[in-house]
């Protein structure tokens, strides 16, 4: 994730908590209505100053539900999240992220396929850029998009985490 103003751009009051996962500590942040952020350990450091300005909580309905579902996901017992989401982004980014949510668990799409579903197969690079700005990793599954040659590219949590998530989903498909 590259957007330096990611947290500053969110107008609502956010609360956050950190949760343990097999891929490291995840930082999740929400309003009373929806999840706004799920940051991987590697990217949390980029926003640490902004995160520390938020109110840390031990319990919150959206965050607790997210934590439960993330835990089930990593155990292979949850294939589709039903958490209310409200990611911040441009209209194009939101459209690209909505398409990501339609990619079935355990499957991968190519950037060009995602671009076609967004409405223009020539915008593969643009959807790749939108995916890189995804503020709710795992739940908005940008890890399910790969290059046409099968190569793994671009994942804020690191390519090793992308590989782990794809293997996890393949195992429990």
JSON list of N, CA and C in Angstrom, two decimals, residues 80-149:
[
{"chain": "A", "resi": 80, "resn": "UNK", "atom": "N", "xyz": [-15.79, -17.13, 2.82]},
{"chain": "A", "resi": 80, "resn": "UNK", "atom": "CA", "xyz": [-16.34, -15.85, 2.41]},
{"chain": "A", "resi": 80, "resn": "UNK", "atom": "C", "xyz": [-16.64, -15.01, 3.65]},
{"chain": "A", "resi": 81, "resn": "UNK", "atom": "N", "xyz": [-16.09, -13.81, 3.67]},
{"chain": "A", "resi": 81, "resn": "UNK", "atom": "CA", "xyz": [-16.28, -12.90, 4.80]},
{"chain": "A", "resi": 81, "resn": "UNK", "atom": "C", "xyz": [-17.62, -12.18, 4.66]},
{"chain": "A", "resi": 82, "resn": "UNK", "atom": "N", "xyz": [-18.28, -11.91, 5.79]},
{"chain": "A", "resi": 82, "resn": "UNK", "atom": "CA", "xyz": [-19.53, -11.15, 5.73]},
{"chain": "A", "resi": 82, "resn": "UNK", "atom": "C", "xyz": [-19.48, -9.93, 6.66]},
{"chain": "A", "resi": 83, "resn": "UNK", "atom": "N", "xyz": [-18.33, -9.32, 6.67]},
{"chain": "A", "resi": 83, "resn": "UNK", "atom": "CA", "xyz": [-18.10, -8.13, 7.49]},
{"chain": "A", "resi": 83, "resn": "UNK", "atom": "C", "xyz": [-18.48, -6.89, 6.67]},
{"chain": "A", "resi": 84, "resn": "UNK", "atom": "N", "xyz": [-19.18, -5.93, 7.26]},
{"chain": "A", "resi": 84, "resn": "UNK", "atom": "CA", "xyz": [-19.44, -4.69, 6.51]},
{"chain": "A", "resi": 84, "resn": "UNK", "atom": "C", "xyz": [-18.13, -3.94, 6.27]},
{"chain": "A", "resi": 85, "resn": "UNK", "atom": "N", "xyz": [-17.90, -3.58, 5.02]},
{"chain": "A", "resi": 85, "resn": "UNK", "atom": "CA", "xyz": [-16.66, -2.92, 4.62]},
{"chain": "A", "resi": 85, "resn": "UNK", "atom": "C", "xyz": [-16.96, -1.53, 4.07]},
{"chain": "A", "resi": 86, "resn": "UNK", "atom": "N", "xyz": [-16.02, -0.62, 4.29]},
{"chain": "A", "resi": 86, "resn": "UNK", "atom": "CA", "xyz": [-16.13, 0.73, 3.73]},
{"chain": "A", "resi": 86, "resn": "UNK", "atom": "C", "xyz": [-14.74, 1.25, 3.41]},
{"chain": "A", "resi": 87, "resn": "UNK", "atom": "N", "xyz": [-14.09, 0.65, 2.39]},
{"chain": "A", "resi": 87, "resn": "UNK", "atom": "CA", "xyz": [-12.75, 1.11, 2.03]},
{"chain": "A", "resi": 87, "resn": "UNK", "atom": "C", "xyz": [-12.79, 2.50, 1.40]},
{"chain": "A", "resi": 88, "resn": "UNK", "atom": "N", "xyz": [-11.76, 3.28, 1.68]},
{"chain": "A", "resi": 88, "resn": "UNK", "atom": "CA", "xyz": [-11.62, 4.61, 1.09]},
{"chain": "A", "resi": 88, "resn": "UNK", "atom": "C", "xyz": [-10.84, 4.48, -0.20]},
{"chain": "A", "resi": 89, "resn": "UNK", "atom": "N", "xyz": [-11.33, 5.10, -1.27]},
{"chain": "A", "resi": 89, "resn": "UNK", "atom": "CA", "xyz": [-10.62, 5.08, -2.53]},
{"chain": "A", "resi": 89, "resn": "UNK", "atom": "C", "xyz": [-11.39, 5.82, -3.60]},
{"chain": "A", "resi": 90, "resn": "UNK", "atom": "N", "xyz": [-10.80, 5.88, -4.79]},
{"chain": "A", "resi": 90, "resn": "UNK", "atom": "CA", "xyz": [-11.47, 6.51, -5.93]},
{"chain": "A", "resi": 90, "resn": "UNK", "atom": "C", "xyz": [-12.58, 5.57, -6.40]},
{"chain": "A", "resi": 91, "resn": "UNK", "atom": "N", "xyz": [-13.44, 6.08, -7.26]},
{"chain": "A", "resi": 91, "resn": "UNK", "atom": "CA", "xyz": [-14.51, 5.23, -7.80]},
{"chain": "A", "resi": 91, "resn": "UNK", "atom": "C", "xyz": [-13.92, 4.04, -8.55]},
{"chain": "A", "resi": 92, "resn": "UNK", "atom": "N", "xyz": [-12.86, 4.27, -9.32]},
{"chain": "A", "resi": 92, "resn": "UNK", "atom": "CA", "xyz": [-12.23, 3.17, -10.06]},
{"chain": "A", "resi": 92, "resn": "UNK", "atom": "C", "xyz": [-11.66, 2.13, -9.10]},
{"chain": "A", "resi": 93, "resn": "UNK", "atom": "N", "xyz": [-10.97, 2.58, -8.06]},
{"chain": "A", "resi": 93, "resn": "UNK", "atom": "CA", "xyz": [-10.41, 1.65, -7.08]},
{"chain": "A", "resi": 93, "resn": "UNK", "atom": "C", "xyz": [-11.52, 0.82, -6.44]},
{"chain": "A", "resi": 94, "resn": "UNK", "atom": "N", "xyz": [-12.60, 1.48, -6.04]},
{"chain": "A", "resi": 94, "resn": "UNK", "atom": "CA", "xyz": [-13.71, 0.76, -5.40]},
{"chain": "A", "resi": 94, "resn": "UNK", "atom": "C", "xyz": [-14.31, -0.28, -6.34]},
{"chain": "A", "resi": 95, "resn": "UNK", "atom": "N", "xyz": [-14.39, 0.06, -7.62]},
{"chain": "A", "resi": 95, "resn": "UNK", "atom": "CA", "xyz": [-14.92, -0.89, -8.61]},
{"chain": "A", "resi": 95, "resn": "UNK", "atom": "C", "xyz": [-13.97, -2.10, -8.73]},
{"chain": "A", "resi": 96, "resn": "UNK", "atom": "N", "xyz": [-12.67, -1.81, -8.78]},
{"chain": "A", "resi": 96, "resn": "UNK", "atom": "CA", "xyz": [-11.68, -2.90, -8.86]},
{"chain": "A", "resi": 96, "resn": "UNK", "atom": "C", "xyz": [-11.74, -3.78, -7.61]},
{"chain": "A", "resi": 97, "resn": "UNK", "atom": "N", "xyz": [-11.89, -3.17, -6.45]},
{"chain": "A", "resi": 97, "resn": "UNK", "atom": "CA", "xyz": [-11.96, -3.94, -5.20]},
{"chain": "A", "resi": 97, "resn": "UNK", "atom": "C", "xyz": [-13.24, -4.76, -5.12]},
{"chain": "A", "resi": 98, "resn": "UNK", "atom": "N", "xyz": [-14.34, -4.21, -5.67]},
{"chain": "A", "resi": 98, "resn": "UNK", "atom": "CA", "xyz": [-15.59, -4.97, -5.68]},
{"chain": "A", "resi": 98, "resn": "UNK", "atom": "C", "xyz": [-15.44, -6.23, -6.54]},
{"chain": "A", "resi": 99, "resn": "UNK", "atom": "N", "xyz": [-14.74, -6.09, -7.66]},
{"chain": "A", "resi": 99, "resn": "UNK", "atom": "CA", "xyz": [-14.48, -7.26, -8.51]},
{"chain": "A", "resi": 99, "resn": "UNK", "atom": "C", "xyz": [-13.64, -8.29, -7.75]},
{"chain": "A", "resi": 100, "resn": "UNK", "atom": "N", "xyz": [-12.66, -7.84, -6.99]},
{"chain": "A", "resi": 100, "resn": "UNK", "atom": "CA", "xyz": [-11.84, -8.77, -6.20]},
{"chain": "A", "resi": 100, "resn": "UNK", "atom": "C", "xyz": [-12.71, -9.63, -5.30]},
{"chain": "A", "resi": 101, "resn": "UNK", "atom": "N", "xyz": [-13.75, -9.04, -4.74]},
{"chain": "A", "resi": 101, "resn": "UNK", "atom": "CA", "xyz": [-14.62, -9.77, -3.81]},
{"chain": "A", "resi": 101, "resn": "UNK", "atom": "C", "xyz": [-15.44, -10.85, -4.52]},
{"chain": "A", "resi": 102, "resn": "UNK", "atom": "N", "xyz": [-15.48, -10.83, -5.85]},
{"chain": "A", "resi": 102, "resn": "UNK", "atom": "CA", "xyz": [-16.22, -11.85, -6.59]},
{"chain": "A", "resi": 102, "resn": "UNK", "atom": "C", "xyz": [-15.33, -13.03, -6.99]},
{"chain": "A", "resi": 103, "resn": "UNK", "atom": "N", "xyz": [-14.03, -12.92, -6.80]},
{"chain": "A", "resi": 103, "resn": "UNK", "atom": "CA", "xyz": [-13.13, -14.02, -7.16]},
{"chain": "A", "resi": 103, "resn": "UNK", "atom": "C", "xyz": [-13.32, -15.13, -6.13]},
{"chain": "A", "resi": 104, "resn": "UNK", "atom": "N", "xyz": [-13.71, -16.32, -6.59]},
{"chain": "A", "resi": 104, "resn": "UNK", "atom": "CA", "xyz": [-13.97, -17.40, -5.64]},
{"chain": "A", "resi": 104, "resn": "UNK", "atom": "C", "xyz": [-12.73, -17.81, -4.83]},
{"chain": "A", "resi": 105, "resn": "UNK", "atom": "N", "xyz": [-12.98, -18.21, -3.62]},
{"chain": "A", "resi": 105, "resn": "UNK", "atom": "CA", "xyz": [-11.96, -18.73, -2.71]},
{"chain": "A", "resi": 105, "resn": "UNK", "atom": "C", "xyz": [-11.20, -19.84, -3.43]},
{"chain": "A", "resi": 106, "resn": "UNK", "atom": "N", "xyz": [-9.88, -19.80, -3.34]},
{"chain": "A", "resi": 106, "resn": "UNK", "atom": "CA", "xyz": [-9.04, -20.84, -3.91]},
{"chain": "A", "resi": 106, "resn": "UNK", "atom": "C", "xyz": [-8.77, -20.70, -5.40]},
{"chain": "A", "resi": 107, "resn": "UNK", "atom": "N", "xyz": [-9.30, -19.67, -6.03]},
{"chain": "A", "resi": 107, "resn": "UNK", "atom": "CA", "xyz": [-9.05, -19.45, -7.45]},
{"chain": "A", "resi": 107, "resn": "UNK", "atom": "C", "xyz": [-8.20, -18.20, -7.64]},
{"chain": "A", "resi": 108, "resn": "UNK", "atom": "N", "xyz": [-7.55, -18.12, -8.79]},
{"chain": "A", "resi": 108, "resn": "UNK", "atom": "CA", "xyz": [-6.79, -16.92, -9.12]},
{"chain": "A", "resi": 108, "resn": "UNK", "atom": "C", "xyz": [-7.28, -16.38, -10.46]},
{"chain": "A", "resi": 109, "resn": "UNK", "atom": "N", "xyz": [-7.22, -15.07, -10.59]},
{"chain": "A", "resi": 109, "resn": "UNK", "atom": "CA", "xyz": [-7.51, -14.39, -11.84]},
{"chain": "A", "resi": 109, "resn": "UNK", "atom": "C", "xyz": [-6.23, -13.68, -12.26]},
{"chain": "A", "resi": 110, "resn": "UNK", "atom": "N", "xyz": [-6.18, -13.37, -13.55]},
{"chain": "A", "resi": 110, "resn": "UNK", "atom": "CA", "xyz": [-5.10, -12.54, -14.06]},
{"chain": "A", "resi": 110, "resn": "UNK", "atom": "C", "xyz": [-5.56, -11.08, -14.00]},
{"chain": "A", "resi": 111, "resn": "UNK", "atom": "N", "xyz": [-4.60, -10.17, -13.99]},
{"chain": "A", "resi": 111, "resn": "UNK", "atom": "CA", "xyz": [-4.94, -8.75, -13.96]},
{"chain": "A", "resi": 111, "resn": "UNK", "atom": "C", "xyz": [-5.85, -8.38, -15.13]},
{"chain": "A", "resi": 112, "resn": "UNK", "atom": "N", "xyz": [-5.60, -8.97, -16.30]},
{"chain": "A", "resi": 112, "resn": "UNK", "atom": "CA", "xyz": [-6.43, -8.66, -17.46]},
{"chain": "A", "resi": 112, "resn": "UNK", "atom": "C", "xyz": [-7.87, -9.13, -17.25]},
{"chain": "A", "resi": 113, "resn": "UNK", "atom": "N", "xyz": [-8.05, -10.30, -16.63]},
{"chain": "A", "resi": 113, "resn": "UNK", "atom": "CA", "xyz": [-9.41, -10.78, -16.34]},
{"chain": "A", "resi": 113, "resn": "UNK", "atom": "C", "xyz": [-10.13, -9.81, -15.40]},
{"chain": "A", "resi": 114, "resn": "UNK", "atom": "N", "xyz": [-9.40, -9.35, -14.39]},
{"chain": "A", "resi": 114, "resn": "UNK", "atom": "CA", "xyz": [-10.00, -8.40, -13.46]},
{"chain": "A", "resi": 114, "resn": "UNK", "atom": "C", "xyz": [-10.37, -7.11, -14.20]},
{"chain": "A", "resi": 115, "resn": "UNK", "atom": "N", "xyz": [-9.47, -6.66, -15.08]},
{"chain": "A", "resi": 115, "resn": "UNK", "atom": "CA", "xyz": [-9.73, -5.44, -15.85]},
{"chain": "A", "resi": 115, "resn": "UNK", "atom": "C", "xyz": [-10.98, -5.60, -16.71]},
{"chain": "A", "resi": 116, "resn": "UNK", "atom": "N", "xyz": [-11.15, -6.77, -17.33]},
{"chain": "A", "resi": 116, "resn": "UNK", "atom": "CA", "xyz": [-12.35, -7.03, -18.13]},
{"chain": "A", "resi": 116, "resn": "UNK", "atom": "C", "xyz": [-13.61, -6.90, -17.27]},
{"chain": "A", "resi": 117, "resn": "UNK", "atom": "N", "xyz": [-13.56, -7.44, -16.07]},
{"chain": "A", "resi": 117, "resn": "UNK", "atom": "CA", "xyz": [-14.72, -7.38, -15.18]},
{"chain": "A", "resi": 117, "resn": "UNK", "atom": "C", "xyz": [-14.97, -5.95, -14.67]},
{"chain": "A", "resi": 118, "resn": "UNK", "atom": "N", "xyz": [-13.91, -5.16, -14.62]},
{"chain": "A", "resi": 118, "resn": "UNK", "atom": "CA", "xyz": [-14.07, -3.74, -14.24]},
{"chain": "A", "resi": 118, "resn": "UNK", "atom": "C", "xyz": [-14.68, -2.97, -15.42]},
{"chain": "A", "resi": 119, "resn": "UNK", "atom": "N", "xyz": [-14.48, -3.49, -16.63]},
{"chain": "A", "resi": 119, "resn": "UNK", "atom": "CA", "xyz": [-15.10, -2.85, -17.78]},
{"chain": "A", "resi": 119, "resn": "UNK", "atom": "C", "xyz": [-14.19, -2.51, -18.93]},
{"chain": "A", "resi": 120, "resn": "UNK", "atom": "N", "xyz": [-12.88, -2.79, -18.81]},
{"chain": "A", "resi": 120, "resn": "UNK", "atom": "CA", "xyz": [-11.95, -2.46, -19.88]},
{"chain": "A", "resi": 120, "resn": "UNK", "atom": "C", "xyz": [-10.71, -3.34, -19.76]},
{"chain": "A", "resi": 121, "resn": "UNK", "atom": "N", "xyz": [-10.58, -4.32, -20.65]},
{"chain": "A", "resi": 121, "resn": "UNK", "atom": "CA", "xyz": [-9.46, -5.26, -20.58]},
{"chain": "A", "resi": 121, "resn": "UNK", "atom": "C", "xyz": [-8.11, -4.59, -20.77]},
{"chain": "A", "resi": 122, "resn": "UNK", "atom": "N", "xyz": [-8.09, -3.36, -21.30]},
{"chain": "A", "resi": 122, "resn": "UNK", "atom": "CA", "xyz": [-6.83, -2.65, -21.50]},
{"chain": "A", "resi": 122, "resn": "UNK", "atom": "C", "xyz": [-6.32, -2.00, -20.21]},
{"chain": "A", "resi": 123, "resn": "UNK", "atom": "N", "xyz": [-7.09, -2.08, -19.15]},
{"chain": "A", "resi": 123, "resn": "UNK", "atom": "CA", "xyz": [-6.71, -1.40, -17.90]},
{"chain": "A", "resi": 123, "resn": "UNK", "atom": "C", "xyz": [-6.10, -2.36, -16.87]},
{"chain": "A", "resi": 124, "resn": "UNK", "atom": "N", "xyz": [-5.38, -3.36, -17.34]},
{"chain": "A", "resi": 124, "resn": "UNK", "atom": "CA", "xyz": [-4.76, -4.32, -16.42]},
{"chain": "A", "resi": 124, "resn": "UNK", "atom": "C", "xyz": [-3.79, -3.63, -15.46]},
{"chain": "A", "resi": 125, "resn": "UNK", "atom": "N", "xyz": [-3.00, -2.69, -15.97]},
{"chain": "A", "resi": 125, "resn": "UNK", "atom": "CA", "xyz": [-2.07, -1.96, -15.09]},
{"chain": "A", "resi": 125, "resn": "UNK", "atom": "C", "xyz": [-2.83, -1.12, -14.07]},
{"chain": "A", "resi": 126, "resn": "UNK", "atom": "N", "xyz": [-3.90, -0.51, -14.50]},
{"chain": "A", "resi": 126, "resn": "UNK", "atom": "CA", "xyz": [-4.69, 0.34, -13.59]},
{"chain": "A", "resi": 126, "resn": "UNK", "atom": "C", "xyz": [-5.31, -0.50, -12.48]},
{"chain": "A", "resi": 127, "resn": "UNK", "atom": "N", "xyz": [-5.80, -1.71, -12.80]},
{"chain": "A", "resi": 127, "resn": "UNK", "atom": "CA", "xyz": [-6.36, -2.53, -11.72]},
{"chain": "A", "resi": 127, "resn": "UNK", "atom": "C", "xyz": [-5.24, -3.02, -10.80]},
{"chain": "A", "resi": 128, "resn": "UNK", "atom": "N", "xyz": [-4.07, -3.28, -11.37]},
{"chain": "A", "resi": 128, "resn": "UNK", "atom": "CA", "xyz": [-2.93, -3.66, -10.53]},
{"chain": "A", "resi": 128, "resn": "UNK", "atom": "C", "xyz": [-2.59, -2.55, -9.55]},
{"chain": "A", "resi": 129, "resn": "UNK", "atom": "N", "xyz": [-2.63, -1.32, -10.03]},
{"chain": "A", "resi": 129, "resn": "UNK", "atom": "CA", "xyz": [-2.36, -0.16, -9.17]},
{"chain": "A", "resi": 129, "resn": "UNK", "atom": "C", "xyz": [-3.46, -0.02, -8.11]},
{"chain": "A", "resi": 130, "resn": "UNK", "atom": "N", "xyz": [-4.71, -0.21, -8.51]},
{"chain": "A", "resi": 130, "resn": "UNK", "atom": "CA", "xyz": [-5.83, -0.15, -7.55]},
{"chain": "A", "resi": 130, "resn": "UNK", "atom": "C", "xyz": [-5.65, -1.23, -6.49]},
{"chain": "A", "resi": 131, "resn": "UNK", "atom": "N", "xyz": [-5.27, -2.43, -6.91]},
{"chain": "A", "resi": 131, "resn": "UNK", "atom": "CA", "xyz": [-5.07, -3.52, -5.96]},
{"chain": "A", "resi": 131, "resn": "UNK", "atom": "C", "xyz": [-3.97, -3.17, -4.96]},
{"chain": "A", "resi": 132, "resn": "UNK", "atom": "N", "xyz": [-2.94, -2.48, -5.42]},
{"chain": "A", "resi": 132, "resn": "UNK", "atom": "CA", "xyz": [-1.84, -2.13, -4.52]},
{"chain": "A", "resi": 132, "resn": "UNK", "atom": "C", "xyz": [-2.27, -1.12, -3.46]},
{"chain": "A", "resi": 133, "resn": "UNK", "atom": "N", "xyz": [-3.39, -0.46, -3.69]},
{"chain": "A", "resi": 133, "resn": "UNK", "atom": "CA", "xyz": [-3.90, 0.53, -2.74]},
{"chain": "A", "resi": 133, "resn": "UNK", "atom": "C", "xyz": [-5.02, -0.04, -1.87]},
{"chain": "A", "resi": 134, "resn": "UNK", "atom": "N", "xyz": [-5.27, -1.32, -1.98]},
{"chain": "A", "resi": 134, "resn": "UNK", "atom": "CA", "xyz": [-6.35, -1.98, -1.23]},
{"chain": "A", "resi": 134, "resn": "UNK", "atom": "C", "xyz": [-6.11, -1.83, 0.27]},
{"chain": "A", "resi": 135, "resn": "UNK", "atom": "N", "xyz": [-7.01, -1.16, 0.99]},
{"chain": "A", "resi": 135, "resn": "UNK", "atom": "CA", "xyz": [-6.79, -0.94, 2.42]},
{"chain": "A", "resi": 135, "resn": "UNK", "atom": "C", "xyz": [-7.29, -2.07, 3.32]},
{"chain": "A", "resi": 136, "resn": "UNK", "atom": "N", "xyz": [-7.91, -3.10, 2.71]},
{"chain": "A", "resi": 136, "resn": "UNK", "atom": "CA", "xyz": [-8.47, -4.18, 3.53]},
{"chain": "A", "resi": 136, "resn": "UNK", "atom": "C", "xyz": [-7.99, -5.52, 2.96]},
{"chain": "A", "resi": 137, "resn": "UNK", "atom": "N", "xyz": [-6.69, -5.77, 3.12]},
{"chain": "A", "resi": 137, "resn": "UNK", "atom": "CA", "xyz": [-6.07, -6.99, 2.61]},
{"chain": "A", "resi": 137, "resn": "UNK", "atom": "C", "xyz": [-6.79, -8.22, 3.15]},
{"chain": "A", "resi": 138, "resn": "UNK", "atom": "N", "xyz": [-6.62, -9.32, 2.47]},
{"chain": "A", "resi": 138, "resn": "UNK", "atom": "CA", "xyz": [-7.19, -10.64, 2.78]},
{"chain": "A", "resi": 138, "resn": "UNK", "atom": "C", "xyz": [-8.71, -10.64, 2.55]},
{"chain": "A", "resi": 139, "resn": "UNK", "atom": "N", "xyz": [-9.44, -9.75, 3.20]},
{"chain": "A", "resi": 139, "resn": "UNK", "atom": "CA", "xyz": [-10.90, -9.74, 3.08]},
{"chain": "A", "resi": 139, "resn": "UNK", "atom": "C", "xyz": [-11.31, -9.24, 1.70]},
{"chain": "A", "resi": 140, "resn": "UNK", "atom": "N", "xyz": [-10.64, -8.22, 1.20]},
{"chain": "A", "resi": 140, "resn": "UNK", "atom": "CA", "xyz": [-10.74, -7.85, -0.21]},
{"chain": "A", "resi": 140, "resn": "UNK", "atom": "C", "xyz": [-9.52, -8.53, -0.84]},
{"chain": "A", "resi": 141, "resn": "UNK", "atom": "N", "xyz": [-9.73, -9.71, -1.45]},
{"chain": "A", "resi": 141, "resn": "UNK", "atom": "CA", "xyz": [-8.62, -10.64, -1.74]},
{"chain": "A", "resi": 141, "resn": "UNK", "atom": "C", "xyz": [-7.75, -10.30, -2.95]},
{"chain": "A", "resi": 142, "resn": "UNK", "atom": "N", "xyz": [-6.98, -9.24, -2.86]},
{"chain": "A", "resi": 142, "resn": "UNK", "atom": "CA", "xyz": [-6.08, -8.89, -3.95]},
{"chain": "A", "resi": 142, "resn": "UNK", "atom": "C", "xyz": [-4.99, -9.94, -4.15]},
{"chain": "A", "resi": 143, "resn": "UNK", "atom": "N", "xyz": [-4.79, -10.80, -3.15]},
{"chain": "A", "resi": 143, "resn": "UNK", "atom": "CA", "xyz": [-3.80, -11.87, -3.29]},
{"chain": "A", "resi": 143, "resn": "UNK", "atom": "C", "xyz": [-4.21, -12.89, -4.35]},
{"chain": "A", "resi": 144, "resn": "UNK", "atom": "N", "xyz": [-5.46, -12.89, -4.77]},
{"chain": "A", "resi": 144, "resn": "UNK", "atom": "CA", "xyz": [-5.96, -13.85, -5.76]},
{"chain": "A", "resi": 144, "resn": "UNK", "atom": "C", "xyz": [-5.72, -13.41, -7.20]},
{"chain": "A", "resi": 145, "resn": "UNK", "atom": "N", "xyz": [-5.01, -12.31, -7.40]},
{"chain": "A", "resi": 145, "resn": "UNK", "atom": "CA", "xyz": [-4.72, -11.83, -8.75]},
{"chain": "A", "resi": 145, "resn": "UNK", "atom": "C", "xyz": [-3.23, -11.97, -9.01]},
{"chain": "A", "resi": 146, "resn": "UNK", "atom": "N", "xyz": [-2.92, -12.63, -10.14]},
{"chain": "A", "resi": 146, "resn": "UNK", "atom": "CA", "xyz": [-1.52, -12.89, -10.50]},
{"chain": "A", "resi": 146, "resn": "UNK", "atom": "C", "xyz": [-1.30, -12.49, -11.96]},
{"chain": "A", "resi": 147, "resn": "UNK", "atom": "N", "xyz": [-0.03, -12.51, -12.37]},
{"chain": "A", "resi": 147, "resn": "UNK", "atom": "CA", "xyz": [0.28, -12.23, -13.76]},
{"chain": "A", "resi": 147, "resn": "UNK", "atom": "C", "xyz": [-0.15, -13.41, -14.63]},
{"chain": "A", "resi": 148, "resn": "UNK", "atom": "N", "xyz": [-0.37, -13.14, -15.90]},
{"chain": "A", "resi": 148, "resn": "UNK", "atom": "CA", "xyz": [-0.85, -14.16, -16.84]},
{"chain": "A", "resi": 148, "resn": "UNK", "atom": "C", "xyz": [0.12, -15.34, -16.95]},
{"chain": "A", "resi": 149, "resn": "UNK", "atom": "N", "xyz": [1.41, -15.08, -16.75]},
{"chain": "A", "resi": 149, "resn": "UNK", "atom": "CA", "xyz": [2.41, -16.14, -16.82]},
{"chain": "A", "resi": 149, "resn": "UNK", "atom": "C", "xyz": [2.50, -16.95, -15.53]}
]
